[in-house]
């Protein structure tokens, strides 16, 4: 009945609950409501004690109100400026209109400008910053491996490296494997560096084969366009997509990417060796006869006029047309003036949701065809293109994902990703060259522009698409390659952990804007650089993102300092220190505020780790400890506690620890604490009694085959903990 009473009514009789506990809970409830309780009557003979001496641990998750005045956005500033000056024409309204007619126009104006502001924040382009020249001659020392395909000639590179002082050994991937197997382990680290001229598939094999920590540099020719006249080789561009992933998965073994011109003269050779020596601090470099440039991802300046609309005509072909992204593209094309849309996919009309996709398109008066086609089969693509009269628009949105760290990739897995993305794009390029196209759009990925751990083959395939678009432009053909970030609940990029999802309607608006501006390559992604950047550069700095990242990640403790601290610790202290290190990095990867929020006993799979976050954690631990770990380390040691034990074992590998010395060290510390107590004190008498009791327990333990001389640290400190309440 107390639930019906106001004031301070509390129940003291509850069904199925002990009455003493219910009565105490009621008294506590009254007390916290401000009612004075005679606690001496409740607990006769009891004494008051202080609260615990440790601080209460509070953690708030509510957003705190900001004391600063809210900043006015550029859109709102423009809005009120137009209002203040009476510029009603910019809103598209007549000054004489009544308020009820003007308000919708004002709201629409503001909404459009806000959406455009969001889109402007998604647009990025790969640019180039000139690298300052230096007068000193480059110097390379030690033995360098120059890895080529069988029969490949690289006399110009070899000559340039030897002129800089390097001892160069030209090998193939097979010979690298033999070298790793027959060479004595102590000779392998003597390799000063590895320069690879291999294509994508062979580069992955090389990475899996190498048994050296020397930096790996991938050298290409014509992979990127930097100066006027550069003609891009799409296959070489794919190596750059792969290399960006290698840098994320193997930051300790990665040198970088260097693109050379067709002719390597003395000046180009000097720049090559200067980059290889690490003298530039760059890891994505294009060398040309006029100098060298470092890659930079930059924001694209918003266009002055974004009101223009792209209008289509004739027929449009959309590969991957029955997928999520293909559906969004089809709906946009239907409203942009295209008269016929051909949606091609492997399953065609049997794909799920086709009827729901086609009906609204046909309701708009568009003729829609759904065709089953393997776009990686040239004959099928040729028949498909031949059957589309007045083909004006091609959108290649087909693709497959096969995520996996580089160590796990096989030739078959790489080829399948390349087949759907790259082979199809090549066939569409080749088979539509005699058509008068208004747009040739390739759906690429931000993984190919920035890299994404666990997506080596996918990044390489999408970088090929970017290169193909640049190649078409150089040949006078239309082409636009868009490197997408994640779309909200749509497409293969929707699951990318580090990039939020873009609303599909705004992503399509960004696509249309790129076509209006006739852009060749563009990255469109919603990136929160403060958080994404700290993860991306946690182990290795990124010159590529240097113009976008303004907050530097806090430095880690130097490896040698951490190792020195460990050597001065007892085993128990060492265990705790390593566990704290692992928990700290697990918390950082998961985005937790404190290491204490990481439960050491929970599996990594339970707390949300996947192959990509596993690589990030591996990289952090390798940097913090100086010990290399495989990308599968969290799957081999599935909890934080198990991983910490493995990390500690690697750090103290080969060391032996005297358990007796460790125990005596702890007893010496205990002795120092007890020296301030007098046996005549009450506290001293209690401690003396505890010690006597402990000794008697040790004596009894002898009967249970627990000998002091052979006791482990865990057994002895378990006894100490039980007797003295030490935890």
XYZ file of C-alpha atoms in Angstrom:
727
model
C 0.000 0.000 0.000
C 2.980 2.348 0.423
C 3.049 2.831 -3.337
C -0.266 4.683 -2.985
C 0.998 6.988 -0.219
C 2.930 10.167 -0.798
C 5.760 11.545 1.298
C 8.214 9.194 2.973
C 6.216 5.986 3.054
C 8.437 2.932 2.561
C 7.572 -0.766 2.757
C 8.933 -2.893 5.619
C 6.971 -6.011 4.683
C 7.614 -7.468 1.238
C 6.575 -10.925 0.024
C 9.388 -13.432 -0.398
C 11.982 -11.108 1.128
C 13.625 -11.457 4.581
C 12.034 -8.996 7.007
C 15.317 -7.845 8.656
C 16.818 -6.892 5.262
C 13.588 -5.182 4.166
C 13.447 -3.176 7.401
C 17.085 -2.088 7.025
C 16.458 -1.083 3.394
C 13.473 0.993 4.513
C 15.554 2.777 7.170
C 18.247 3.474 4.589
C 15.613 4.863 2.234
C 14.331 7.206 4.935
C 17.856 8.347 5.778
C 18.759 9.319 2.221
C 15.458 11.265 2.097
C 16.669 13.414 4.985
C 14.835 11.720 7.872
C 16.966 11.601 11.019
C 17.472 8.016 12.237
C 18.590 7.048 15.735
C 21.285 4.661 14.563
C 22.441 3.975 18.139
C 19.031 2.438 18.789
C 19.155 0.470 15.560
C 22.681 -0.891 16.227
C 23.162 -0.968 20.035
C 26.847 -0.987 20.993
C 28.071 -0.278 17.459
C 30.765 2.304 16.660
C 31.076 4.664 13.720
C 33.836 4.105 11.166
C 35.269 6.330 8.457
C 34.421 5.901 4.822
C 36.941 3.968 2.702
C 40.133 5.928 2.156
C 40.149 5.484 -1.639
C 38.386 8.028 -3.805
C 35.030 7.215 -5.277
C 35.398 6.371 -8.968
C 32.839 8.192 -11.057
C 32.607 8.166 -14.840
C 30.028 10.230 -16.675
C 28.735 9.337 -20.124
C 26.289 12.232 -20.503
C 27.125 15.096 -22.818
C 28.146 18.141 -20.809
C 26.669 21.536 -21.767
C 29.157 23.857 -23.383
C 29.872 27.155 -21.654
C 30.964 28.743 -24.926
C 28.531 30.518 -27.171
C 27.450 28.281 -30.054
C 29.295 29.086 -33.254
C 27.196 30.215 -36.193
C 27.648 27.973 -39.214
C 28.600 29.422 -42.565
C 25.184 28.467 -43.903
C 23.337 30.316 -41.132
C 25.657 33.304 -41.452
C 24.880 33.557 -45.170
C 21.176 33.144 -44.415
C 21.013 36.010 -41.912
C 23.255 38.197 -44.042
C 20.817 37.852 -46.925
C 17.895 38.590 -44.591
C 19.624 41.663 -43.163
C 20.267 43.086 -46.619
C 16.835 42.173 -47.932
C 18.325 39.962 -50.628
C 15.171 37.924 -51.151
C 16.155 37.030 -54.680
C 18.900 34.720 -53.394
C 16.187 32.716 -51.641
C 14.122 32.431 -54.807
C 11.181 34.351 -53.349
C 9.406 37.590 -54.115
C 9.615 40.296 -51.445
C 5.898 40.842 -51.844
C 4.956 37.250 -51.004
C 2.990 36.622 -47.797
C 4.869 35.039 -44.907
C 3.100 31.676 -45.207
C 4.381 31.392 -48.786
C 7.879 32.697 -48.054
C 8.640 30.440 -45.078
C 8.709 27.152 -47.071
C 11.055 28.752 -49.593
C 13.334 29.981 -46.793
C 13.355 26.550 -45.144
C 14.135 24.855 -48.455
C 16.979 27.296 -49.145
C 18.553 26.626 -45.751
C 18.133 22.833 -46.068
C 19.799 22.760 -49.480
C 22.708 24.883 -48.259
C 23.193 22.705 -45.174
C 23.235 19.542 -47.280
C 25.750 21.121 -49.627
C 27.913 22.065 -46.639
C 27.926 18.429 -45.534
C 28.884 17.240 -49.016
C 31.679 19.809 -49.213
C 33.168 18.245 -46.075
C 33.326 14.821 -47.745
C 35.318 15.742 -50.834
C 39.055 14.978 -51.028
C 41.619 14.678 -53.767
C 45.071 13.106 -53.951
C 47.563 15.908 -54.561
C 51.318 16.361 -54.541
C 53.693 18.536 -52.519
C 57.170 19.247 -53.925
C 60.027 17.840 -51.860
C 62.825 20.374 -51.303
C 66.076 19.443 -53.004
C 69.340 18.965 -51.116
C 72.905 19.397 -52.278
C 74.371 16.325 -50.599
C 74.804 13.199 -52.664
C 72.603 10.290 -51.483
C 74.369 7.444 -49.716
C 73.188 3.828 -49.481
C 75.101 1.289 -47.415
C 74.920 -2.461 -46.979
C 73.337 -5.122 -49.144
C 70.081 -4.346 -50.946
C 67.833 -6.916 -52.590
C 66.367 -5.820 -55.922
C 63.404 -8.143 -56.527
C 62.245 -8.490 -60.145
C 60.120 -10.807 -62.235
C 62.004 -13.557 -64.066
C 63.722 -12.015 -67.060
C 63.073 -8.477 -65.856
C 65.762 -5.911 -66.644
C 66.590 -3.126 -64.175
C 70.061 -2.006 -65.146
C 69.202 1.669 -64.655
C 67.997 1.158 -61.072
C 70.870 -1.124 -60.198
C 73.373 1.372 -61.563
C 71.851 4.257 -59.589
C 71.857 2.275 -56.331
C 75.422 1.085 -56.810
C 76.539 4.630 -57.584
C 75.147 5.612 -54.166
C 77.274 2.947 -52.464
C 74.866 0.013 -52.152
C 75.766 -3.588 -52.794
C 72.854 -4.717 -54.957
C 71.734 -8.304 -55.419
C 69.083 -8.891 -58.099
C 66.735 -11.759 -57.194
C 63.314 -13.171 -58.033
C 60.653 -14.109 -55.490
C 61.702 -17.765 -55.739
C 65.303 -16.816 -55.031
C 64.213 -14.702 -52.052
C 62.530 -17.817 -50.642
C 65.693 -19.866 -51.167
C 67.799 -17.142 -49.595
C 65.571 -17.123 -46.508
C 65.761 -20.909 -46.184
C 69.493 -21.441 -46.643
C 70.928 -18.313 -45.081
C 72.001 -18.421 -41.476
C 69.567 -16.448 -39.272
C 72.235 -14.023 -38.195
C 72.879 -13.003 -41.815
C 69.288 -12.123 -42.676
C 69.047 -8.816 -40.726
C 72.218 -7.673 -42.528
C 70.010 -6.834 -45.527
C 69.770 -3.050 -45.551
C 66.662 -2.830 -47.708
C 64.449 -4.530 -50.276
C 63.328 -2.861 -53.504
C 60.471 -4.617 -55.315
C 59.467 -4.070 -58.933
C 56.777 -6.761 -58.774
C 53.056 -6.503 -59.610
C 50.342 -6.889 -56.980
C 50.037 -10.657 -56.676
C 53.792 -11.263 -56.591
C 54.277 -8.425 -54.090
C 51.966 -10.195 -51.634
C 53.951 -13.409 -52.120
C 57.194 -11.498 -51.558
C 55.883 -10.053 -48.306
C 54.891 -13.518 -47.120
C 58.304 -14.899 -48.092
C 60.668 -12.256 -46.730
C 62.409 -13.118 -43.480
C 64.070 -9.782 -42.893
C 63.097 -6.688 -40.955
C 64.741 -4.453 -43.567
C 62.334 -1.914 -45.113
C 60.430 -2.978 -48.217
C 60.085 -0.359 -50.968
C 57.751 -0.879 -53.931
C 58.983 0.919 -57.040
C 56.613 1.517 -59.967
C 56.677 3.307 -63.305
C 53.642 5.338 -64.347
C 51.472 4.473 -61.339
C 50.438 8.059 -60.636
C 49.912 11.308 -62.533
C 51.853 14.241 -61.132
C 52.869 16.533 -63.983
C 51.390 17.233 -67.388
C 52.111 14.444 -69.824
C 52.095 11.621 -67.253
C 50.283 8.577 -68.629
C 49.092 6.205 -65.917
C 49.482 2.424 -66.098
C 46.461 1.070 -64.134
C 48.278 -2.149 -63.171
C 51.097 -0.132 -61.622
C 48.515 1.998 -59.800
C 47.251 -1.185 -58.148
C 50.639 -1.642 -56.452
C 50.111 1.713 -54.742
C 46.754 0.596 -53.346
C 48.374 -2.562 -52.003
C 51.383 -0.674 -50.629
C 49.188 1.590 -48.527
C 47.770 -1.492 -46.823
C 51.231 -3.001 -46.285
C 52.190 0.198 -44.476
C 49.260 -0.262 -42.075
C 49.630 -3.996 -41.490
C 53.444 -4.072 -41.356
C 54.587 -0.594 -40.313
C 57.856 -1.975 -38.952
C 58.776 -3.584 -42.298
C 57.472 -0.923 -44.663
C 59.637 1.561 -46.529
C 57.192 3.109 -48.964
C 56.139 3.666 -52.578
C 58.261 5.311 -55.269
C 57.017 6.015 -58.788
C 59.613 6.638 -61.491
C 59.403 8.019 -65.045
C 60.126 5.752 -68.028
C 63.709 6.998 -68.211
C 65.890 6.925 -65.095
C 68.675 9.424 -65.699
C 71.298 10.546 -63.203
C 69.006 13.081 -61.527
C 66.108 10.625 -61.162
C 68.506 7.980 -59.837
C 69.823 10.402 -57.223
C 66.279 11.169 -56.046
C 65.479 7.463 -55.918
C 68.450 6.764 -53.633
C 67.696 9.827 -51.512
C 64.191 8.496 -50.819
C 65.463 4.944 -50.189
C 67.932 6.265 -47.621
C 65.081 7.848 -45.659
C 66.458 11.332 -46.175
C 63.146 12.839 -47.315
C 60.890 11.490 -44.567
C 58.319 10.602 -47.241
C 56.818 7.184 -47.944
C 54.726 7.907 -51.063
C 56.903 9.684 -53.604
C 56.736 10.420 -57.325
C 60.101 11.168 -58.937
C 60.235 12.992 -62.247
C 62.968 14.664 -64.258
C 62.066 18.021 -62.675
C 62.216 16.793 -59.070
C 60.246 14.760 -56.551
C 56.813 15.113 -54.954
C 55.199 13.596 -51.867
C 51.566 12.438 -51.940
C 49.074 14.512 -49.927
C 45.365 13.983 -49.421
C 43.680 17.391 -49.393
C 40.202 18.807 -49.152
C 38.636 20.009 -52.379
C 37.643 23.660 -52.323
C 33.852 23.967 -52.687
C 32.693 25.156 -56.081
C 31.291 28.653 -56.253
C 28.094 27.441 -57.950
C 26.703 24.032 -57.018
C 23.172 24.596 -58.281
C 23.775 23.038 -61.707
C 22.299 19.586 -62.262
C 23.677 16.772 -64.346
C 21.152 15.529 -66.891
C 21.331 12.213 -68.684
C 19.930 10.938 -71.947
C 19.595 7.720 -73.894
C 20.403 4.460 -72.148
C 22.455 3.729 -69.033
C 24.214 0.519 -67.974
C 24.734 -0.130 -64.251
C 26.841 -3.129 -63.217
C 26.034 -4.447 -59.787
C 22.685 -2.921 -60.619
C 20.565 -5.106 -58.338
C 22.746 -4.403 -55.304
C 22.215 -1.664 -52.727
C 24.450 0.918 -54.394
C 23.224 -0.020 -57.868
C 19.653 0.561 -56.738
C 20.450 4.064 -55.481
C 22.207 4.864 -58.749
C 19.286 3.544 -60.800
C 16.753 5.678 -58.937
C 18.947 8.747 -59.461
C 19.364 8.046 -63.201
C 15.618 7.583 -63.579
C 15.086 11.092 -62.242
C 17.979 12.595 -64.213
C 16.504 12.139 -67.675
C 17.810 8.702 -68.684
C 15.237 6.918 -70.845
C 16.364 3.307 -70.431
C 18.287 1.612 -67.623
C 19.969 -1.785 -67.891
C 20.734 -3.329 -64.486
C 23.364 -6.048 -64.835
C 24.335 -8.484 -62.086
C 25.392 -12.096 -61.818
C 21.941 -13.277 -60.645
C 19.951 -10.847 -62.792
C 16.189 -11.085 -62.347
C 16.647 -13.782 -59.681
C 18.376 -11.378 -57.310
C 16.349 -10.563 -54.180
C 14.319 -7.343 -54.229
C 14.349 -6.897 -58.015
C 10.604 -6.400 -58.341
C 10.587 -3.765 -55.590
C 13.462 -1.969 -57.344
C 12.056 -2.042 -60.874
C 8.436 -1.035 -60.201
C 9.121 2.540 -58.987
C 11.549 3.080 -61.871
C 8.994 2.042 -64.440
C 6.419 4.246 -62.740
C 8.649 7.188 -63.673
C 8.352 6.201 -67.338
C 11.802 4.611 -67.629
C 12.294 1.345 -69.516
C 14.134 -1.029 -67.177
C 15.917 -4.270 -68.111
C 17.451 -6.627 -65.555
C 20.121 -8.834 -67.114
C 22.100 -11.722 -65.694
C 25.740 -11.209 -66.694
C 29.169 -12.136 -65.398
C 30.825 -8.789 -66.000
C 34.267 -10.394 -65.620
C 33.608 -12.486 -68.748
C 34.509 -10.514 -71.863
C 32.122 -12.385 -74.159
C 29.175 -11.749 -71.863
C 30.056 -8.066 -71.488
C 30.444 -7.709 -75.262
C 27.000 -9.202 -75.830
C 25.545 -6.976 -73.115
C 27.000 -3.755 -74.538
C 26.107 -4.716 -78.111
C 22.464 -5.098 -77.112
C 22.132 -1.561 -75.691
C 21.323 0.992 -78.360
C 22.127 4.649 -77.688
C 24.318 3.774 -74.672
C 25.285 7.064 -73.048
C 26.095 6.275 -69.408
C 28.143 3.479 -67.819
C 28.314 3.056 -64.033
C 30.500 0.189 -62.804
C 29.387 -0.517 -59.223
C 30.006 -4.282 -59.147
C 32.579 -5.776 -56.817
C 33.307 -8.379 -54.162
C 34.972 -8.198 -50.770
C 37.316 -10.848 -49.443
C 38.845 -9.267 -46.365
C 41.899 -10.828 -44.821
C 45.319 -9.766 -43.575
C 48.121 -10.026 -46.095
C 49.622 -13.154 -44.534
C 46.365 -15.012 -45.229
C 45.876 -13.954 -48.863
C 46.317 -16.492 -51.634
C 46.662 -15.964 -55.354
C 43.131 -17.284 -55.859
C 41.631 -14.813 -53.377
C 43.472 -11.880 -54.941
C 42.437 -12.871 -58.461
C 38.759 -13.176 -57.564
C 38.634 -9.642 -56.158
C 40.573 -8.338 -59.158
C 38.386 -10.274 -61.583
C 35.114 -8.609 -60.647
C 36.448 -5.112 -60.038
C 39.273 -4.770 -62.537
C 38.562 -7.164 -65.408
C 34.998 -5.880 -65.711
C 36.183 -2.251 -65.773
C 38.744 -3.061 -68.473
C 36.135 -4.761 -70.659
C 33.698 -1.880 -70.246
C 36.470 0.558 -71.163
C 37.510 -1.435 -74.197
C 34.038 -2.239 -75.507
C 32.539 1.273 -75.210
C 35.323 3.287 -76.840
C 33.311 3.659 -80.037
C 30.274 4.976 -78.116
C 29.598 8.657 -77.517
C 29.383 8.413 -73.738
C 28.267 11.242 -71.479
C 29.634 9.547 -68.347
C 31.856 6.585 -67.524
C 31.711 6.204 -63.737
C 33.792 3.756 -61.700
C 32.882 3.038 -58.084
C 36.224 2.869 -56.311
C 36.968 2.827 -52.561
C 38.738 4.983 -49.993
C 40.712 1.837 -49.147
C 42.630 2.299 -52.391
C 43.389 5.952 -51.631
C 44.365 5.749 -47.948
C 44.689 2.027 -47.309
C 42.696 -0.098 -44.877
C 44.163 -2.940 -42.865
C 42.757 -6.301 -43.913
C 41.754 -5.117 -47.395
C 44.968 -5.505 -49.396
C 43.469 -7.043 -52.525
C 40.404 -4.773 -52.421
C 42.564 -1.656 -52.059
C 44.736 -2.733 -54.971
C 41.719 -3.400 -57.207
C 40.188 -0.007 -56.491
C 43.485 1.788 -57.081
C 43.499 0.158 -60.532
C 40.095 1.744 -61.206
C 41.471 5.171 -60.276
C 44.385 4.583 -62.628
C 42.070 3.483 -65.411
C 40.046 6.697 -65.094
C 43.241 8.751 -65.329
C 44.350 6.748 -68.353
C 41.047 7.346 -70.138
C 41.246 11.091 -69.448
C 44.751 11.238 -70.888
C 43.352 9.602 -74.033
C 40.523 12.131 -74.343
C 37.710 9.894 -73.018
C 35.219 10.700 -70.275
C 35.919 9.007 -66.943
C 35.175 9.618 -63.257
C 36.422 7.318 -60.505
C 34.942 7.959 -57.056
C 36.711 6.452 -54.056
C 33.794 6.008 -51.699
C 33.813 5.819 -47.956
C 31.046 3.908 -46.201
C 27.443 4.455 -47.227
C 24.907 4.220 -44.410
C 23.386 0.704 -44.448
C 24.346 0.271 -48.090
C 27.074 -1.457 -50.027
C 30.293 -3.177 -49.113
C 31.731 -0.122 -47.370
C 28.850 0.060 -44.886
C 30.672 -2.210 -42.453
C 33.922 -0.237 -42.368
C 34.476 0.424 -38.689
C 36.481 3.633 -38.945
C 34.315 5.573 -41.406
C 30.749 6.640 -40.544
C 28.077 5.976 -43.105
C 26.988 8.656 -45.554
C 23.246 9.022 -46.203
C 22.668 7.582 -49.694
C 20.739 10.615 -50.952
C 23.630 12.934 -50.093
C 26.192 10.490 -51.512
C 24.270 10.488 -54.793
C 24.229 14.286 -54.690
C 28.027 14.205 -54.311
C 28.223 11.870 -57.321
C 26.140 14.254 -59.397
C 28.307 17.196 -58.342
C 31.453 15.350 -59.453
C 29.917 14.741 -62.863
C 28.883 18.389 -63.202
C 32.464 19.430 -62.350
C 33.788 16.776 -64.773
C 36.230 15.433 -62.183
C 38.488 12.461 -62.896
C 39.268 11.077 -59.448
C 37.797 12.037 -56.099
C 37.534 10.519 -52.620
C 34.120 11.031 -51.050
C 34.057 9.935 -47.418
C 32.756 11.095 -44.056
C 35.856 10.974 -41.843
C 36.189 12.214 -38.268
C 39.887 12.997 -38.481
C 40.444 13.524 -34.752
C 39.596 9.900 -33.969
C 40.370 8.234 -37.294
C 43.713 9.995 -37.581
C 44.889 8.944 -34.131
C 44.195 5.309 -34.998
C 45.672 5.591 -38.479
C 48.942 7.071 -37.213
C 49.141 5.282 -33.865
C 52.217 3.319 -34.932
C 53.572 5.108 -37.992
C 53.265 8.753 -39.089
C 51.475 9.430 -42.352
C 52.786 12.227 -44.594
C 49.826 11.435 -46.875
C 47.395 12.748 -44.228
C 49.647 15.450 -42.776
C 47.494 18.318 -44.093
C 44.339 16.833 -42.561
C 45.622 15.738 -39.153
C 46.172 18.579 -36.709
C 46.289 16.601 -33.449
C 49.353 14.463 -32.873
C 48.912 11.162 -31.066
C 50.484 11.041 -27.591
C 53.920 9.415 -27.772
C 54.379 5.904 -26.451
C 57.009 5.078 -23.878
C 60.277 4.223 -25.660
C 60.813 0.489 -26.036
C 64.165 0.503 -24.250
C 62.756 2.387 -21.252
C 59.947 -0.128 -20.887
C 62.352 -3.055 -21.176
C 64.631 -1.481 -18.554
C 61.727 -1.054 -16.161
C 60.740 -4.678 -16.602
C 64.232 -5.930 -15.851
C 64.162 -4.180 -12.478
C 60.886 -5.773 -11.410
C 59.961 -8.949 -9.611
C 57.956 -11.449 -11.609
C 54.650 -10.397 -10.065
C 55.358 -6.735 -10.768
C 56.390 -7.648 -14.283
C 53.154 -9.546 -14.865
C 51.143 -6.580 -13.685
C 53.106 -4.097 -15.805
C 52.719 -6.124 -18.994
C 49.023 -6.745 -18.335
C 48.521 -3.010 -17.829
C 50.361 -2.326 -21.103
C 48.166 -4.749 -23.038
C 44.972 -3.442 -21.411
C 45.987 0.118 -22.290
C 46.338 -0.690 -25.977
C 43.211 -2.861 -26.067
C 41.282 0.069 -24.573
C 42.773 2.454 -27.140
C 41.786 0.216 -30.059
C 38.251 -0.234 -28.729
C 37.889 3.459 -27.913
C 37.478 2.957 -24.157
C 38.373 5.853 -21.888
C 40.350 3.791 -19.365
C 42.322 0.529 -19.377
C 40.387 -0.523 -16.285
C 37.290 -0.943 -18.457
C 38.948 -3.894 -20.231
C 38.106 -7.227 -18.613
C 41.238 -9.404 -18.960
C 39.189 -12.598 -18.926
C 36.826 -11.761 -21.808
C 37.745 -12.958 -25.282
C 38.651 -10.454 -27.977
C 35.807 -11.756 -30.110
C 33.337 -11.027 -27.301
C 34.415 -7.406 -26.987
C 34.192 -6.730 -30.736
C 37.601 -7.404 -32.276
C 37.859 -8.449 -35.913
C 40.748 -8.986 -38.314
C 41.182 -5.248 -38.837
C 41.282 -4.280 -35.167
C 43.522 -7.288 -34.556
C 46.091 -5.766 -36.908
C 45.825 -2.415 -35.144
C 46.408 -4.010 -31.736
C 49.294 -6.085 -33.085
C 50.940 -2.965 -34.493
C 50.552 -1.073 -31.228
C 52.049 -3.882 -29.156
C 54.921 -4.362 -31.587
C 55.743 -0.661 -31.406
C 55.460 -0.525 -27.615
C 57.576 -3.632 -26.981
C 59.866 -3.889 -29.991
C 58.774 -7.512 -30.419
C 57.238 -8.613 -33.755
C 53.914 -10.428 -33.473
C 51.895 -12.155 -36.211
C 48.586 -10.603 -37.238
C 46.848 -13.691 -35.826
C 48.212 -13.146 -32.322
C 44.839 -12.284 -30.741
C 43.306 -15.411 -32.215
C 46.155 -17.530 -30.853
C 45.826 -15.849 -27.427
C 42.125 -14.965 -27.283
C 41.929 -12.951 -24.023
C 43.769 -9.920 -22.733
C 45.239 -12.001 -19.890
C 46.450 -14.738 -22.247
C 47.918 -12.189 -24.639
C 49.683 -10.421 -21.764
C 51.258 -13.725 -20.684
C 52.487 -14.263 -24.248
C 53.847 -10.716 -24.518
C 55.689 -11.092 -21.204
C 57.153 -14.411 -22.317
C 58.442 -12.773 -25.499
C 59.908 -9.843 -23.618
C 61.822 -11.976 -21.089
C 62.595 -14.764 -23.529
C 65.784 -16.567 -22.523
C 65.866 -15.063 -19.034
C 65.591 -17.220 -15.933
C 64.273 -15.874 -12.686
C 65.205 -17.092 -9.224
C 61.901 -17.600 -7.399
C 63.621 -17.608 -4.026
C 65.297 -14.279 -4.759
C 61.962 -12.854 -5.883
C 60.263 -13.990 -2.658
C 63.104 -12.670 -0.502
C 62.815 -9.320 -2.263
C 59.160 -9.175 -1.306
C 59.922 -10.194 2.271
C 62.547 -7.450 2.449
C 59.913 -4.950 1.481
C 57.574 -6.371 4.110
C 60.371 -6.065 6.667
C 60.818 -2.399 5.773
C 57.113 -1.776 6.331
C 57.110 -3.603 9.683
C 60.160 -1.694 10.943
C 57.972 1.283 11.821
C 55.762 -0.829 14.120
C 56.500 -1.694 17.724
C 55.466 -5.121 19.043
C 54.044 -3.316 22.085
C 51.617 -1.365 19.917
C 48.168 -2.756 19.397
C 48.729 -2.887 15.626
C 52.151 -4.434 16.140
C 50.700 -7.113 18.391
C 48.056 -7.952 15.784
C 50.681 -8.220 13.039
C 52.869 -10.421 15.271
C 49.916 -12.724 15.856
C 49.274 -12.907 12.119
C 52.897 -13.788 11.430
C 52.814 -16.549 14.050
C 49.620 -17.880 12.530
C 51.223 -17.742 9.086
C 54.230 -19.723 10.310
C 51.942 -22.325 11.820
C 50.151 -22.606 8.479
C 53.482 -23.170 6.740
C 54.218 -25.943 9.198
C 50.861 -27.561 8.512
C 51.410 -27.111 4.798
C 54.505 -29.286 5.047
C 52.210 -32.217 5.784
C 50.424 -31.394 2.517
C 53.674 -31.611 0.537
C 54.124 -27.853 0.227
C 57.758 -27.150 1.038
C 59.022 -23.648 1.632
C 62.115 -24.214 -0.468
C 60.059 -25.409 -3.424
C 57.035 -23.120 -3.033
C 56.151 -20.992 -6.042
C 55.617 -17.261 -5.876
C 51.883 -17.798 -6.340
C 51.676 -20.235 -3.407
C 53.640 -18.028 -1.029
C 51.844 -14.814 -1.897
C 48.519 -16.590 -1.746
C 49.331 -17.432 1.874
C 50.511 -13.896 2.580
C 47.367 -12.515 0.980
C 45.063 -14.704 3.042
C 46.783 -13.844 6.292
C 47.348 -10.129 5.809
C 44.437 -9.325 3.522
C 46.808 -8.326 0.726
C 45.288 -8.306 -2.775
